[in-house]
mmCIF file of C-alpha atoms in Angstrom:
data_model
loop_
_atom_site.group_PDB
_atom_site.id
_atom_site.type_symbol
_atom_site.label_atom_id
_atom_site.label_comp_id
_atom_site.label_asym_id
_atom_site.label_seq_id
_atom_site.Cartn_x
_atom_site.Cartn_y
_atom_site.Cartn_z
ATOM 1 C CA UNK P 1 30.360 -29.243 27.939
ATOM 2 C CA UNK P 2 31.830 -31.755 25.475
ATOM 3 C CA UNK P 3 32.747 -30.684 22.179
ATOM 4 C CA UNK P 4 31.564 -33.158 19.262
ATOM 5 C CA UNK P 5 34.461 -34.013 16.695
ATOM 6 C CA UNK P 6 32.679 -33.900 13.235
ATOM 7 C CA UNK P 7 35.726 -33.967 11.107
ATOM 8 C CA UNK P 8 33.803 -33.982 8.224
ATOM 9 C CA UNK P 9 31.729 -30.914 8.271
ATOM 10 C CA UNK P 10 33.056 -27.294 8.648
ATOM 11 C CA UNK P 11 30.988 -26.900 11.698
ATOM 12 C CA UNK P 12 31.057 -27.200 15.492
ATOM 13 C CA UNK P 13 28.276 -27.944 17.704
ATOM 14 C CA UNK P 14 29.330 -27.609 21.506
ATOM 15 C CA UNK P 15 26.882 -29.834 23.258
ATOM 16 C CA UNK P 16 26.415 -31.745 26.502
ATOM 17 C CA UNK P 17 26.227 -35.166 27.298
ATOM 18 C CA UNK P 18 23.132 -35.268 29.324
ATOM 19 C CA UNK P 19 20.248 -36.906 27.805
ATOM 20 C CA UNK P 20 17.198 -34.646 26.495
ATOM 21 C CA UNK P 21 14.255 -34.850 28.765
ATOM 22 C CA UNK P 22 10.697 -35.041 27.182
ATOM 23 C CA UNK P 23 8.267 -32.300 28.699
ATOM 24 C CA UNK P 24 5.142 -33.961 28.140
ATOM 25 C CA UNK P 25 4.597 -34.553 24.521
ATOM 26 C CA UNK P 26 7.767 -32.468 23.386
ATOM 27 C CA UNK P 27 11.230 -31.642 24.324
ATOM 28 C CA UNK P 28 12.773 -27.927 23.868
ATOM 29 C CA UNK P 29 16.541 -27.479 22.705
ATOM 30 C CA UNK P 30 17.747 -23.936 22.527
ATOM 31 C CA UNK P 31 21.164 -22.293 21.985
ATOM 32 C CA UNK P 32 23.109 -19.875 19.797
ATOM 33 C CA UNK P 33 24.174 -19.756 16.139
ATOM 34 C CA UNK P 34 27.273 -18.225 15.284
ATOM 35 C CA UNK P 35 29.451 -17.321 12.068
ATOM 36 C CA UNK P 36 32.693 -19.609 12.792
ATOM 37 C CA UNK P 37 35.024 -16.854 11.856
ATOM 38 C CA UNK P 38 34.055 -14.186 13.270
ATOM 39 C CA UNK P 39 31.683 -15.377 16.207
ATOM 40 C CA UNK P 40 29.047 -13.093 15.193
ATOM 41 C CA UNK P 41 25.405 -14.005 15.324
ATOM 42 C CA UNK P 42 23.594 -15.413 12.305
ATOM 43 C CA UNK P 43 20.318 -13.535 12.441
ATOM 44 C CA UNK P 44 17.026 -15.368 10.954
ATOM 45 C CA UNK P 45 19.000 -18.961 10.619
ATOM 46 C CA UNK P 46 16.612 -21.672 9.496
ATOM 47 C CA UNK P 47 16.303 -24.280 12.096
ATOM 48 C CA UNK P 48 14.081 -27.401 11.410
ATOM 49 C CA UNK P 49 13.622 -31.202 11.604
ATOM 50 C CA UNK P 50 14.688 -33.173 8.648
ATOM 51 C CA UNK P 51 11.794 -34.531 6.798
ATOM 52 C CA UNK P 52 9.465 -32.723 8.661
ATOM 53 C CA UNK P 53 7.761 -29.487 8.685
ATOM 54 C CA UNK P 54 8.717 -28.308 12.144
ATOM 55 C CA UNK P 55 10.989 -25.649 12.254
ATOM 56 C CA UNK P 56 11.717 -21.838 13.355
ATOM 57 C CA UNK P 57 14.630 -19.384 12.995
ATOM 58 C CA UNK P 58 17.326 -17.275 15.038
ATOM 59 C CA UNK P 59 16.598 -14.209 16.614
ATOM 60 C CA UNK P 60 18.865 -11.209 15.662
ATOM 61 C CA UNK P 61 21.027 -12.301 18.479
ATOM 62 C CA UNK P 62 21.290 -15.834 16.854
ATOM 63 C CA UNK P 63 19.385 -17.436 19.566
ATOM 64 C CA UNK P 64 17.079 -20.185 19.078
ATOM 65 C CA UNK P 65 14.210 -22.196 20.669
ATOM 66 C CA UNK P 66 12.438 -25.275 18.998
ATOM 67 C CA UNK P 67 9.809 -27.555 20.440
ATOM 68 C CA UNK P 68 9.918 -30.781 19.034
ATOM 69 C CA UNK P 69 7.336 -33.641 19.609
ATOM 70 C CA UNK P 70 8.891 -36.389 21.576
ATOM 71 C CA UNK P 71 8.362 -39.039 18.607
ATOM 72 C CA UNK P 72 10.585 -37.427 16.533
ATOM 73 C CA UNK P 73 13.512 -37.092 18.746
ATOM 74 C CA UNK P 74 15.324 -39.998 16.847
ATOM 75 C CA UNK P 75 15.575 -37.470 14.000
ATOM 76 C CA UNK P 76 18.106 -34.663 12.941
ATOM 77 C CA UNK P 77 17.765 -31.078 13.458
ATOM 78 C CA UNK P 78 19.056 -28.794 10.389
ATOM 79 C CA UNK P 79 20.758 -25.447 10.234
ATOM 80 C CA UNK P 80 20.709 -23.862 7.079
ATOM 81 C CA UNK P 81 21.366 -20.269 6.075
ATOM 82 C CA UNK P 82 22.180 -18.589 2.962
ATOM 83 C CA UNK P 83 25.969 -18.356 2.108
ATOM 84 C CA UNK P 84 26.613 -21.092 4.507
ATOM 85 C CA UNK P 85 27.285 -24.737 4.675
ATOM 86 C CA UNK P 86 24.303 -26.601 5.926
ATOM 87 C CA UNK P 87 24.600 -28.921 8.881
ATOM 88 C CA UNK P 88 22.118 -31.365 10.614
ATOM 89 C CA UNK P 89 23.047 -33.126 14.005
ATOM 90 C CA UNK P 90 21.233 -35.814 15.715
ATOM 91 C CA UNK P 91 18.511 -34.298 18.065
ATOM 92 C CA UNK P 92 19.455 -36.831 20.840
ATOM 93 C CA UNK P 93 23.215 -35.303 20.772
ATOM 94 C CA UNK P 94 22.262 -31.858 21.833
ATOM 95 C CA UNK P 95 21.642 -30.501 25.001
ATOM 96 C CA UNK P 96 18.223 -28.621 26.157
ATOM 97 C CA UNK P 97 20.073 -25.403 26.457
ATOM 98 C CA UNK P 98 23.493 -23.817 25.640
ATOM 99 C CA UNK P 99 24.021 -25.421 22.598
ATOM 100 C CA UNK P 100 26.631 -23.322 20.483
ATOM 101 C CA UNK P 101 26.350 -23.830 16.697
ATOM 102 C CA UNK P 102 29.253 -22.456 14.477
ATOM 103 C CA UNK P 103 28.776 -22.447 10.686
ATOM 104 C CA UNK P 104 31.257 -21.921 8.134
ATOM 105 C CA UNK P 105 30.833 -19.561 5.124
ATOM 106 C CA UNK P 106 30.892 -21.292 1.675
ATOM 107 C CA UNK P 107 32.606 -19.934 -1.168
ATOM 108 C CA UNK P 108 31.414 -20.647 -4.656
ATOM 109 C CA UNK P 109 33.195 -19.897 -8.022
ATOM 110 C CA UNK P 110 30.583 -18.827 -10.396
ATOM 111 C CA UNK P 111 32.470 -20.228 -13.393
ATOM 112 C CA UNK P 112 31.703 -23.671 -12.075
ATOM 113 C CA UNK P 113 27.855 -23.093 -13.240
ATOM 114 C CA UNK P 114 26.417 -22.377 -16.539
ATOM 115 C CA UNK P 115 25.677 -18.637 -16.023
ATOM 116 C CA UNK P 116 22.557 -17.678 -17.783
ATOM 117 C CA UNK P 117 21.360 -14.337 -18.288
ATOM 118 C CA UNK P 118 19.580 -12.845 -14.994
ATOM 119 C CA UNK P 119 15.989 -11.733 -16.605
ATOM 120 C CA UNK P 120 15.841 -15.371 -18.179
ATOM 121 C CA UNK P 121 16.473 -17.129 -15.077
ATOM 122 C CA UNK P 122 13.787 -15.060 -13.212
ATOM 123 C CA UNK P 123 11.227 -15.360 -16.254
ATOM 124 C CA UNK P 124 12.020 -19.271 -16.315
ATOM 125 C CA UNK P 125 11.596 -19.264 -12.487
ATOM 126 C CA UNK P 126 8.016 -17.514 -12.497
ATOM 127 C CA UNK P 127 6.990 -19.803 -15.256
ATOM 128 C CA UNK P 128 7.658 -22.806 -13.258
ATOM 129 C CA UNK P 129 5.952 -21.680 -9.888
ATOM 130 C CA UNK P 130 2.812 -24.242 -10.657
ATOM 131 C CA UNK P 131 5.709 -27.240 -10.590
ATOM 132 C CA UNK P 132 7.469 -25.994 -7.397
ATOM 133 C CA UNK P 133 4.842 -24.828 -5.036
ATOM 134 C CA UNK P 134 1.706 -26.414 -3.200
ATOM 135 C CA UNK P 135 -0.897 -27.514 -5.526
ATOM 136 C CA UNK P 136 -3.618 -27.926 -2.449
ATOM 137 C CA UNK P 137 -4.519 -25.975 0.395
ATOM 138 C CA UNK P 138 -2.424 -25.973 3.867
ATOM 139 C CA UNK P 139 -2.726 -25.369 7.591
ATOM 140 C CA UNK P 140 -0.228 -23.316 9.100
ATOM 141 C CA UNK P 141 0.934 -23.295 12.398
ATOM 142 C CA UNK P 142 2.890 -19.840 12.752
ATOM 143 C CA UNK P 143 4.437 -17.482 15.402
ATOM 144 C CA UNK P 144 3.853 -13.871 14.834
ATOM 145 C CA UNK P 145 5.237 -10.685 16.469
ATOM 146 C CA UNK P 146 5.503 -7.278 16.399
ATOM 147 C CA UNK P 147 8.139 -4.999 17.916
ATOM 148 C CA UNK P 148 7.768 -0.991 18.294
ATOM 149 C CA UNK P 149 10.512 1.076 19.562
ATOM 150 C CA UNK P 150 10.137 4.732 20.270
ATOM 151 C CA UNK P 151 13.507 6.161 19.806
ATOM 152 C CA UNK P 152 15.619 3.496 21.832
ATOM 153 C CA UNK P 153 12.890 2.066 24.118
ATOM 154 C CA UNK P 154 10.267 -0.775 23.396
ATOM 155 C CA UNK P 155 6.924 0.600 23.735
ATOM 156 C CA UNK P 156 5.007 -2.110 22.075
ATOM 157 C CA UNK P 157 5.556 -5.709 22.118
ATOM 158 C CA UNK P 158 2.650 -7.989 20.634
ATOM 159 C CA UNK P 159 2.786 -11.826 19.702
ATOM 160 C CA UNK P 160 0.637 -14.888 18.872
ATOM 161 C CA UNK P 161 0.097 -18.191 17.924
ATOM 162 C CA UNK P 162 -1.831 -18.111 14.649
ATOM 163 C CA UNK P 163 -3.401 -20.744 12.345
ATOM 164 C CA UNK P 164 -3.569 -19.949 8.861
ATOM 165 C CA UNK P 165 -5.490 -21.721 5.956
ATOM 166 C CA UNK P 166 -3.387 -20.920 2.775
ATOM 167 C CA UNK P 167 -4.498 -21.464 -0.500
ATOM 168 C CA UNK P 168 -2.570 -22.940 -3.188
ATOM 169 C CA UNK P 169 -0.375 -21.004 -5.556
ATOM 170 C CA UNK P 170 -2.603 -21.175 -8.701
ATOM 171 C CA UNK P 171 -5.600 -20.163 -6.839
ATOM 172 C CA UNK P 172 -6.642 -16.434 -6.528
ATOM 173 C CA UNK P 173 -8.172 -15.522 -3.224
ATOM 174 C CA UNK P 174 -6.595 -14.351 0.406
ATOM 175 C CA UNK P 175 -5.402 -16.798 2.779
ATOM 176 C CA UNK P 176 -7.413 -16.865 6.021
ATOM 177 C CA UNK P 177 -5.980 -16.102 9.793
ATOM 178 C CA UNK P 178 -7.295 -17.207 12.939
ATOM 179 C CA UNK P 179 -5.724 -16.168 16.331
ATOM 180 C CA UNK P 180 -5.305 -18.806 18.720
ATOM 181 C CA UNK P 181 -3.205 -17.258 21.347
ATOM 182 C CA UNK P 182 -1.909 -13.893 21.849
ATOM 183 C CA UNK P 183 0.130 -11.306 24.146
ATOM 184 C CA UNK P 184 0.857 -7.736 24.701
ATOM 185 C CA UNK P 185 2.716 -5.682 26.744
ATOM 186 C CA UNK P 186 2.900 -1.817 26.133
ATOM 187 C CA UNK P 187 4.297 1.390 27.461
ATOM 188 C CA UNK P 188 2.102 4.122 25.762
ATOM 189 C CA UNK P 189 0.780 6.673 28.167
ATOM 190 C CA UNK P 190 -2.656 8.462 28.065
ATOM 191 C CA UNK P 191 -1.103 11.783 27.604
ATOM 192 C CA UNK P 192 1.069 10.146 24.487
ATOM 193 C CA UNK P 193 -0.158 12.257 21.279
ATOM 194 C CA UNK P 194 1.460 9.772 19.119
ATOM 195 C CA UNK P 195 0.809 5.868 19.277
ATOM 196 C CA UNK P 196 2.401 3.887 16.527
ATOM 197 C CA UNK P 197 0.448 1.034 15.230
ATOM 198 C CA UNK P 198 0.494 -1.475 12.267
ATOM 199 C CA UNK P 199 -2.698 -1.973 10.387
ATOM 200 C CA UNK P 200 -3.086 -5.275 8.960
ATOM 201 C CA UNK P 201 -0.675 -7.540 10.850
ATOM 202 C CA UNK P 202 -0.827 -10.999 9.837
ATOM 203 C CA UNK P 203 -2.410 -10.351 6.953
ATOM 204 C CA UNK P 204 0.203 -7.925 5.349
ATOM 205 C CA UNK P 205 2.714 -10.343 5.996
ATOM 206 C CA UNK P 206 0.879 -13.263 4.024
ATOM 207 C CA UNK P 207 0.689 -10.719 1.195
ATOM 208 C CA UNK P 208 4.484 -10.331 1.122
ATOM 209 C CA UNK P 209 4.450 -13.722 -0.425
ATOM 210 C CA UNK P 210 5.525 -12.344 -3.635
ATOM 211 C CA UNK P 211 5.764 -15.819 -5.335
ATOM 212 C CA UNK P 212 1.828 -15.887 -4.909
ATOM 213 C CA UNK P 213 1.103 -12.163 -4.663
ATOM 214 C CA UNK P 214 3.538 -10.783 -7.291
ATOM 215 C CA UNK P 215 2.792 -7.318 -6.908
ATOM 216 C CA UNK P 216 5.341 -4.783 -8.316
ATOM 217 C CA UNK P 217 8.236 -6.762 -7.746
ATOM 218 C CA UNK P 218 7.286 -9.998 -9.707
ATOM 219 C CA UNK P 219 4.370 -9.018 -12.014
ATOM 220 C CA UNK P 220 4.990 -10.114 -15.741
ATOM 221 C CA UNK P 221 4.135 -6.572 -16.759
ATOM 222 C CA UNK P 222 6.354 -4.944 -14.406
ATOM 223 C CA UNK P 223 9.679 -6.692 -15.053
ATOM 224 C CA UNK P 224 10.407 -4.426 -17.955
ATOM 225 C CA UNK P 225 11.004 -1.533 -15.287
ATOM 226 C CA UNK P 226 13.739 -3.228 -13.746
ATOM 227 C CA UNK P 227 17.547 -4.162 -14.500
ATOM 228 C CA UNK P 228 18.770 -7.684 -13.103
ATOM 229 C CA UNK P 229 21.881 -8.919 -12.833
ATOM 230 C CA UNK P 230 23.174 -12.254 -11.605
ATOM 231 C CA UNK P 231 25.535 -10.983 -8.708
ATOM 232 C CA UNK P 232 26.586 -13.969 -6.912
ATOM 233 C CA UNK P 233 26.099 -18.074 -6.400
ATOM 234 C CA UNK P 234 25.177 -18.794 -2.891
ATOM 235 C CA UNK P 235 24.669 -22.082 -0.719
ATOM 236 C CA UNK P 236 21.720 -22.796 1.130
ATOM 237 C CA UNK P 237 20.174 -25.780 2.365
ATOM 238 C CA UNK P 238 22.884 -27.634 0.580
ATOM 239 C CA UNK P 239 21.923 -26.589 -2.955
ATOM 240 C CA UNK P 240 23.125 -23.998 -4.919
ATOM 241 C CA UNK P 241 21.248 -20.548 -5.612
ATOM 242 C CA UNK P 242 21.443 -17.945 -8.137
ATOM 243 C CA UNK P 243 21.612 -14.395 -6.389
ATOM 244 C CA UNK P 244 20.013 -11.916 -8.607
ATOM 245 C CA UNK P 245 20.250 -8.340 -7.663
ATOM 246 C CA UNK P 246 17.223 -6.070 -9.273
ATOM 247 C CA UNK P 247 16.791 -2.351 -9.175
ATOM 248 C CA UNK P 248 14.867 0.010 -11.160
ATOM 249 C CA UNK P 249 15.977 1.234 -14.752
ATOM 250 C CA UNK P 250 14.867 4.689 -14.638
ATOM 251 C CA UNK P 251 13.180 7.515 -12.769
ATOM 252 C CA UNK P 252 9.258 6.940 -13.268
ATOM 253 C CA UNK P 253 5.969 7.334 -11.507
ATOM 254 C CA UNK P 254 5.898 3.590 -10.110
ATOM 255 C CA UNK P 255 6.895 3.035 -6.966
ATOM 256 C CA UNK P 256 9.388 0.365 -7.311
ATOM 257 C CA UNK P 257 12.074 -1.767 -5.183
ATOM 258 C CA UNK P 258 15.548 -2.657 -4.918
ATOM 259 C CA UNK P 259 16.723 -6.098 -3.803
ATOM 260 C CA UNK P 260 17.728 -9.522 -4.274
ATOM 261 C CA UNK P 261 15.980 -12.873 -5.553
ATOM 262 C CA UNK P 262 17.395 -16.229 -4.880
ATOM 263 C CA UNK P 263 16.898 -18.837 -7.150
ATOM 264 C CA UNK P 264 17.610 -22.660 -6.728
ATOM 265 C CA UNK P 265 19.993 -23.903 -9.372
ATOM 266 C CA UNK P 266 18.171 -26.981 -10.383
ATOM 267 C CA UNK P 267 14.694 -26.344 -9.890
ATOM 268 C CA UNK P 268 14.597 -22.876 -10.472
ATOM 269 C CA UNK P 269 12.202 -22.645 -7.529
ATOM 270 C CA UNK P 270 12.530 -18.697 -5.784
ATOM 271 C CA UNK P 271 13.740 -19.774 -2.471
ATOM 272 C CA UNK P 272 14.228 -15.926 -0.753
ATOM 273 C CA UNK P 273 13.429 -12.657 -1.448
ATOM 274 C CA UNK P 274 15.018 -9.184 0.248
ATOM 275 C CA UNK P 275 13.460 -6.120 -1.169
ATOM 276 C CA UNK P 276 13.174 -2.677 0.037
ATOM 277 C CA UNK P 277 12.652 0.961 -1.069
ATOM 278 C CA UNK P 278 15.941 2.725 -2.409
ATOM 279 C CA UNK P 279 17.211 5.234 -0.040
ATOM 280 C CA UNK P 280 16.606 7.892 -2.570
ATOM 281 C CA UNK P 281 13.240 7.619 -2.964
ATOM 282 C CA UNK P 282 12.070 5.944 0.622
ATOM 283 C CA UNK P 283 10.586 9.279 1.863
ATOM 284 C CA UNK P 284 8.417 9.987 -0.905
ATOM 285 C CA UNK P 285 7.301 6.078 -1.716
ATOM 286 C CA UNK P 286 6.913 5.425 2.034
ATOM 287 C CA UNK P 287 4.274 8.185 2.452
ATOM 288 C CA UNK P 288 1.834 5.505 1.247
ATOM 289 C CA UNK P 289 2.323 3.697 4.274
ATOM 290 C CA UNK P 290 1.110 6.384 6.588
ATOM 291 C CA UNK P 291 -2.657 5.877 6.910
ATOM 292 C CA UNK P 292 -3.489 8.581 9.775
ATOM 293 C CA UNK P 293 -1.709 11.140 11.767
ATOM 294 C CA UNK P 294 -2.038 13.928 14.103
ATOM 295 C CA UNK P 295 -2.350 17.272 12.190
ATOM 296 C CA UNK P 296 0.613 18.912 13.471
ATOM 297 C CA UNK P 297 3.057 15.831 12.970
ATOM 298 C CA UNK P 298 5.223 15.408 9.585
ATOM 299 C CA UNK P 299 5.952 11.593 9.380
ATOM 300 C CA UNK P 300 9.189 10.757 7.248
ATOM 301 C CA UNK P 301 9.894 7.144 6.403
ATOM 302 C CA UNK P 302 13.629 6.489 6.843
ATOM 303 C CA UNK P 303 13.837 2.308 6.258
ATOM 304 C CA UNK P 304 11.250 0.088 4.706
ATOM 305 C CA UNK P 305 12.528 -3.455 3.878
ATOM 306 C CA UNK P 306 10.868 -6.846 3.505
ATOM 307 C CA UNK P 307 12.308 -10.456 3.693
ATOM 308 C CA UNK P 308 10.771 -13.702 2.684
ATOM 309 C CA UNK P 309 11.918 -17.194 2.767
ATOM 310 C CA UNK P 310 10.677 -20.484 1.434
ATOM 311 C CA UNK P 311 11.720 -24.015 2.019
ATOM 312 C CA UNK P 312 11.395 -27.423 -0.114
ATOM 313 C CA UNK P 313 9.901 -30.069 1.238
ATOM 314 C CA UNK P 314 8.884 -33.237 -0.266
ATOM 315 C CA UNK P 315 9.675 -31.745 -3.967
ATOM 316 C CA UNK P 316 7.281 -28.497 -3.221
ATOM 317 C CA UNK P 317 8.762 -25.179 -1.895
ATOM 318 C CA UNK P 318 6.550 -23.530 0.950
ATOM 319 C CA UNK P 319 6.310 -20.486 2.633
ATOM 320 C CA UNK P 320 8.539 -20.408 5.881
ATOM 321 C CA UNK P 321 9.449 -16.939 7.113
ATOM 322 C CA UNK P 322 8.572 -13.156 6.454
ATOM 323 C CA UNK P 323 10.051 -10.259 7.682
ATOM 324 C CA UNK P 324 9.005 -6.360 7.851
ATOM 325 C CA UNK P 325 11.352 -3.662 9.095
ATOM 326 C CA UNK P 326 10.181 0.017 9.287
ATOM 327 C CA UNK P 327 11.297 3.006 10.524
ATOM 328 C CA UNK P 328 9.692 6.566 10.768
ATOM 329 C CA UNK P 329 10.782 10.012 12.120
ATOM 330 C CA UNK P 330 8.307 12.364 13.459
ATOM 331 C CA UNK P 331 8.697 15.929 13.181
ATOM 332 C CA UNK P 332 6.233 17.895 15.553
ATOM 333 C CA UNK P 333 5.829 21.909 14.403
ATOM 334 C CA UNK P 334 7.110 24.002 17.290
ATOM 335 C CA UNK P 335 8.578 21.212 18.948
ATOM 336 C CA UNK P 336 12.651 21.329 19.120
ATOM 337 C CA UNK P 337 13.161 17.392 19.434
ATOM 338 C CA UNK P 338 12.111 14.515 17.063
ATOM 339 C CA UNK P 339 10.740 11.039 17.843
ATOM 340 C CA UNK P 340 11.669 7.915 15.815
ATOM 341 C CA UNK P 341 9.923 4.864 15.339
ATOM 342 C CA UNK P 342 11.140 1.585 14.630
ATOM 343 C CA UNK P 343 8.984 -1.440 13.972
ATOM 344 C CA UNK P 344 10.028 -5.369 13.167
ATOM 345 C CA UNK P 345 7.284 -7.812 12.442
ATOM 346 C CA UNK P 346 8.059 -11.390 11.917
ATOM 347 C CA UNK P 347 5.965 -14.393 10.762
ATOM 348 C CA UNK P 348 7.330 -18.099 10.995
ATOM 349 C CA UNK P 349 5.660 -21.294 10.008
ATOM 350 C CA UNK P 350 6.455 -23.497 12.928
ATOM 351 C CA UNK P 351 4.308 -26.463 11.574
ATOM 352 C CA UNK P 352 2.403 -27.270 8.438
ATOM 353 C CA UNK P 353 -0.621 -29.959 7.443
ATOM 354 C CA UNK P 354 -2.424 -30.626 4.146
ATOM 355 C CA UNK P 355 -5.900 -30.154 4.459
ATOM 356 C CA UNK P 356 -9.010 -29.970 2.013
ATOM 357 C CA UNK P 357 -11.343 -27.898 3.630
ATOM 358 C CA UNK P 358 -11.724 -24.301 4.992
ATOM 359 C CA UNK P 359 -12.511 -25.293 8.845
ATOM 360 C CA UNK P 360 -12.767 -21.520 10.304
ATOM 361 C CA UNK P 361 -16.183 -20.555 11.368
ATOM 362 C CA UNK P 362 -16.829 -16.695 9.940
ATOM 363 C CA UNK P 363 -16.237 -15.260 13.689
ATOM 364 C CA UNK P 364 -13.073 -16.701 14.079
ATOM 365 C CA UNK P 365 -11.456 -14.857 11.389
ATOM 366 C CA UNK P 366 -8.778 -12.201 12.352
ATOM 367 C CA UNK P 367 -9.987 -9.072 10.213
ATOM 368 C CA UNK P 368 -7.641 -7.708 7.779
ATOM 369 C CA UNK P 369 -7.967 -3.991 8.793
ATOM 370 C CA UNK P 370 -7.469 -4.560 12.695
ATOM 371 C CA UNK P 371 -4.495 -3.870 14.515
ATOM 372 C CA UNK P 372 -3.044 -7.118 16.046
ATOM 373 C CA UNK P 373 -1.652 -5.247 18.951
ATOM 374 C CA UNK P 374 -5.102 -4.165 19.983
ATOM 375 C CA UNK P 375 -6.385 -7.784 19.234
ATOM 376 C CA UNK P 376 -3.628 -9.891 21.184
ATOM 377 C CA UNK P 377 -4.468 -9.340 24.644
ATOM 378 C CA UNK P 378 -8.082 -10.693 24.199
ATOM 379 C CA UNK P 379 -6.314 -14.146 23.312
ATOM 380 C CA UNK P 380 -4.319 -14.192 26.326
ATOM 381 C CA UNK P 381 -4.235 -17.285 28.810
ATOM 382 C CA UNK P 382 -1.874 -18.373 31.616
ATOM 383 C CA UNK P 383 -0.456 -21.570 29.693
ATOM 384 C CA UNK P 384 0.074 -18.998 26.711
ATOM 385 C CA UNK P 385 2.932 -20.961 24.953
ATOM 386 C CA UNK P 386 2.111 -24.414 25.830
ATOM 387 C CA UNK P 387 4.151 -26.828 23.667
ATOM 388 C CA UNK P 388 4.092 -24.177 20.582
ATOM 389 C CA UNK P 389 7.488 -23.347 19.288
ATOM 390 C CA UNK P 390 8.161 -19.214 18.859
ATOM 391 C CA UNK P 391 11.278 -16.843 17.692
ATOM 392 C CA UNK P 392 13.250 -16.864 20.891
ATOM 393 C CA UNK P 393 13.116 -13.106 22.482
ATOM 394 C CA UNK P 394 16.507 -10.923 22.299
ATOM 395 C CA UNK P 395 18.113 -10.151 25.472
ATOM 396 C CA UNK P 396 16.821 -6.690 25.116
ATOM 397 C CA UNK P 397 13.488 -7.519 24.497
ATOM 398 C CA UNK P 398 13.067 -9.800 27.598
ATOM 399 C CA UNK P 399 14.520 -7.133 29.769
ATOM 400 C CA UNK P 400 12.134 -4.369 28.046
ATOM 401 C CA UNK P 401 9.087 -6.763 28.962
ATOM 402 C CA UNK P 402 10.490 -7.075 32.355
ATOM 403 C CA UNK P 403 10.505 -3.555 32.587
ATOM 404 C CA UNK P 404 7.045 -2.708 31.168
ATOM 405 C CA UNK P 405 5.480 -5.316 33.394
ATOM 406 C CA UNK P 406 6.757 -4.166 36.517
ATOM 407 C CA UNK P 407 5.182 -0.908 36.285
ATOM 408 C CA UNK P 408 2.005 -0.218 38.122
#
């Protein structure tokens, strides 16, 4: 491996000297993204081609894999994450695999900026949504996956390539989903009395776009129930962002969240939202998430967290990545041991095109009240991933797939 000396940046790229070889119509590049100081992986780091809507995110091990059309290999690959120096490197200088990217944390003194009251910043950001987000419909190519663990073992791994017809932000209505490719591995047994399934799948992820679907976080009439604090200034994609923390004001009958909203300093566009139920109320609030359960089972929510990311492209901010994490403990009457289920759902936009007319036939659309895990297997074929970009499976997921698929 050859170390590339990049003295002007606080980032190291370890790459080979071997030239990239096109695999048909694309090249595939993979590697690992680490914190320069701690060498810890940077989860969900954004990776994309500069000036193109082609991208992905790193997995929880900091690993990434991206497939880039051959005509774009003369461009740069960008690595960006909240709190780190953004860096881009010519794609031609990267190896097909084994690249190690080290990002350095940024430190910003808040006094450098004109600090405004947090709620005013947020209200101005909401007023500027028509100026900052798409005015027309888009066709998104996305990678979606659901991971479900029972205690410490994976029991269901479902993933797919989806097309999403996304309505503009000023237009009411739900986005439409079509499943193009799918795959499922499961380890449930016929005698299992409880099978953990996620209702809605991709549709639920699209509803988490709070800029379009503000819900009980960003609705105008709900803002008065929260307190807001300008907690930090963070670096993201070469721009400064206000970090606004929020939490419920008082005890009330509304199930409210805690979290952080990131707002770009100059455009005042909402660029990232992280939110979830507070630990003291998650058990009660999360009960509404349970649609059906066995009579003798008591399900207790433990963790309910969400993350939504947007990326700027051609002066507009677009939905880029959504993550949903849910943990439930199941207590059985007259049984000694409990069972804990943990699920993670992720959707990343890997390509995007402007489109005027909704192209799907009614029979092609994925239903809103279906289980994606049950649908995914219907869309499997031998050339499953082809030239699509995916979120690279973590090492333990790959081992789980091998273990599940090797069973008779």
